[in-house]
One Martini backbone bead per residue (centre of mass of N, CA, C, O) as a GRO file, in nm:
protein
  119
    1UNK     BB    1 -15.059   0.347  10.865
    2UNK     BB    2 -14.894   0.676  10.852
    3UNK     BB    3 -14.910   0.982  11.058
    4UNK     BB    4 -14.759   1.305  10.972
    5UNK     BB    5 -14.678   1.606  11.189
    6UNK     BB    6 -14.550   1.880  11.160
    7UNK     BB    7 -14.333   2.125  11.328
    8UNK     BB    8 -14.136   2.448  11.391
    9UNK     BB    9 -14.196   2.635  11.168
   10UNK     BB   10 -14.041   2.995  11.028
   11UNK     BB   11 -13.892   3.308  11.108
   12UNK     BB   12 -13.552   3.333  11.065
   13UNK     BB   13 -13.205   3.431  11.095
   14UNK     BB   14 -12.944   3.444  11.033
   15UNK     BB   15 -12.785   3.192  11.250
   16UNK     BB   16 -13.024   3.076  11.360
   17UNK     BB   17 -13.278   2.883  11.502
   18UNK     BB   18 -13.452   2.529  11.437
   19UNK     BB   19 -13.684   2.321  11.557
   20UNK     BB   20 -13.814   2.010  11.458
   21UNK     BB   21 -14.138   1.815  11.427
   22UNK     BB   22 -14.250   1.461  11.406
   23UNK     BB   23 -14.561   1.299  11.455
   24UNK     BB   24 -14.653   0.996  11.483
   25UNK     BB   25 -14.927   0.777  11.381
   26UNK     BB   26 -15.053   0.409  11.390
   27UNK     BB   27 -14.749   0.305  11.431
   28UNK     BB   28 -14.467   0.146  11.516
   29UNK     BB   29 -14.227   0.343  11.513
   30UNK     BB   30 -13.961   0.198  11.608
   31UNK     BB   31 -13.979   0.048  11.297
   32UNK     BB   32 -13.881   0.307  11.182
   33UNK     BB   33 -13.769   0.522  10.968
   34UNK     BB   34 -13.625   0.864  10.926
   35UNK     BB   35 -13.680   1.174  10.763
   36UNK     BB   36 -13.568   1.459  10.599
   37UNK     BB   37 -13.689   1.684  10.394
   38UNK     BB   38 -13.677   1.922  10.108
   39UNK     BB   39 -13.836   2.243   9.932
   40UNK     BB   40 -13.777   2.464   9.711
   41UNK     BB   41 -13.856   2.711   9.535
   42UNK     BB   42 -13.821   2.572   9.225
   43UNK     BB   43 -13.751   2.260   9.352
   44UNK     BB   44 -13.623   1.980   9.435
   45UNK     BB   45 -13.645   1.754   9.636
   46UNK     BB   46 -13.455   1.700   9.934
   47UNK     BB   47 -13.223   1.578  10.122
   48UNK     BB   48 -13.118   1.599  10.478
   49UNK     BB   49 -13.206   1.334  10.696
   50UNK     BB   50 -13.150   1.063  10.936
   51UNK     BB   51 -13.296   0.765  11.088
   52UNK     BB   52 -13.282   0.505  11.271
   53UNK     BB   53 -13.450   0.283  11.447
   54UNK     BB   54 -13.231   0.309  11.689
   55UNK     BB   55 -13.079   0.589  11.711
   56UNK     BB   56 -12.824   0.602  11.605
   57UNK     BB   57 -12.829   0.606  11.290
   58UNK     BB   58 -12.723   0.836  11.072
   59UNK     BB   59 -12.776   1.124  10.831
   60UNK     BB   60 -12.636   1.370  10.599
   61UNK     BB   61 -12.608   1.619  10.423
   62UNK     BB   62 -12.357   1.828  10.321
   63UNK     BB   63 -12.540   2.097  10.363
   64UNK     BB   64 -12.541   2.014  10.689
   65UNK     BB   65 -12.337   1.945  10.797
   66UNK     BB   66 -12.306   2.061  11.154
   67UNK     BB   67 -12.571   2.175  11.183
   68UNK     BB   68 -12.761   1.950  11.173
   69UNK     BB   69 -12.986   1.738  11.409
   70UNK     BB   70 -13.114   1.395  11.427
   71UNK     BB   71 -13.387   1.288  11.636
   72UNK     BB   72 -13.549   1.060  11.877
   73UNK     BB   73 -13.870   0.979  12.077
   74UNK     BB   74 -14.016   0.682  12.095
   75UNK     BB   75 -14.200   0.770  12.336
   76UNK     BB   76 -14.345   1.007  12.150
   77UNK     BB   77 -14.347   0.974  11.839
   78UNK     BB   78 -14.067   1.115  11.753
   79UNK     BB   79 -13.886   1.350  11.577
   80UNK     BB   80 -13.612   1.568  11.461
   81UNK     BB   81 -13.483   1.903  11.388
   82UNK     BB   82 -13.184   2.066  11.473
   83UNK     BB   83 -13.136   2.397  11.350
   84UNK     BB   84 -12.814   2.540  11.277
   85UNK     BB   85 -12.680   2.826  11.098
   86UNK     BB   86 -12.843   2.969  10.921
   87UNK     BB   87 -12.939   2.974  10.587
   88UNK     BB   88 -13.094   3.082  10.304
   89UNK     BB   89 -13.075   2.810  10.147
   90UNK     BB   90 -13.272   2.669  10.384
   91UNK     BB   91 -13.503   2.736  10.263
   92UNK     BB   92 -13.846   2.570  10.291
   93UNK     BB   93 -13.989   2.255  10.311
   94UNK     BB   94 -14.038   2.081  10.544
   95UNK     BB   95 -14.031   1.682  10.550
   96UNK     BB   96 -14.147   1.402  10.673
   97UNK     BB   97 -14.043   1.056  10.685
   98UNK     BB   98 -14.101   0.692  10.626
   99UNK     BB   99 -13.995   0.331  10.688
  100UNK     BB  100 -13.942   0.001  10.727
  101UNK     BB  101 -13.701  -0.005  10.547
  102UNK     BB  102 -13.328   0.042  10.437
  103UNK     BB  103 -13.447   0.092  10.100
  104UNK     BB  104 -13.693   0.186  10.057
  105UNK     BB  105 -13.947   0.397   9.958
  106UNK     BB  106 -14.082   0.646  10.091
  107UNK     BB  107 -14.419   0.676  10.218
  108UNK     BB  108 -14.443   0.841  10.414
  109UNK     BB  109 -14.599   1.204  10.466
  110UNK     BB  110 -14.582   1.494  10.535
  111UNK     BB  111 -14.692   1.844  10.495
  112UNK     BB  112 -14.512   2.013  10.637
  113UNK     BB  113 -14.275   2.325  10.657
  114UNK     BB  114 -14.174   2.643  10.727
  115UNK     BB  115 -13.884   2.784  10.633
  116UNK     BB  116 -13.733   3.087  10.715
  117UNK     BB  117 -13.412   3.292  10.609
  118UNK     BB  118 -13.290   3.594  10.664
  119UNK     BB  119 -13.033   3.807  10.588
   0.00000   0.00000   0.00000
């Protein structure tokens, strides 16, 4: 089992920043991938971007891309994310995610941060 903590979520003007942090524990980290997603008010949860277990390889939605940058710090078994140019569309529940393979399906999941963007 993996769980995962997110937190750095708050209310935030458009066009400021917000890091969020998803603290895992339970097993070796650095064997996982790692991802975050989101959901608004109304709306199905959507990806938004991830992270090879290597810290190298990214991936980004394309309505985040050059906005948001995901990180990780093995050693502290922590991934990031780290949102600028915040826009309201941006509003949601933010979740980390884990998986240990390239292909299956998110199994474990935090339980959400909320990020509010006001215009």
């Amino acid at each position: 089992q993996v769980q995962l903590v997110e937190s750095g979520g708050g209310l935030v003007q458009a066009g400021g920043s917000l890091r969020l942090s998803c603290v895992a524990s339970g097993r070796t980290f650095s064997n996982y991938n790692m991802a975050w997603f989101r959901q608004a008010a109304g709306k199905e949860r959507e990806y938004v971007a991830a992270i090879h277990r290597n810290g190298v390889i990214t991936y980004y939605a394309d309505s985040v891309k050059g906005r948001f940058t995901v990180s990780r710090a093995n050693a502290k078994n922590t991934v990031y994310l780290q949102m600028n140019s915040l826009k309201p569309e941006d509003t949601a529940v933010y979740y980390c995610a884990a998986r240990n393979s390239d292909d299956s399906p998110y199994e474990y999941w935090g339980q959400g941060t909320q990020v509010t963007v006001s215009s």
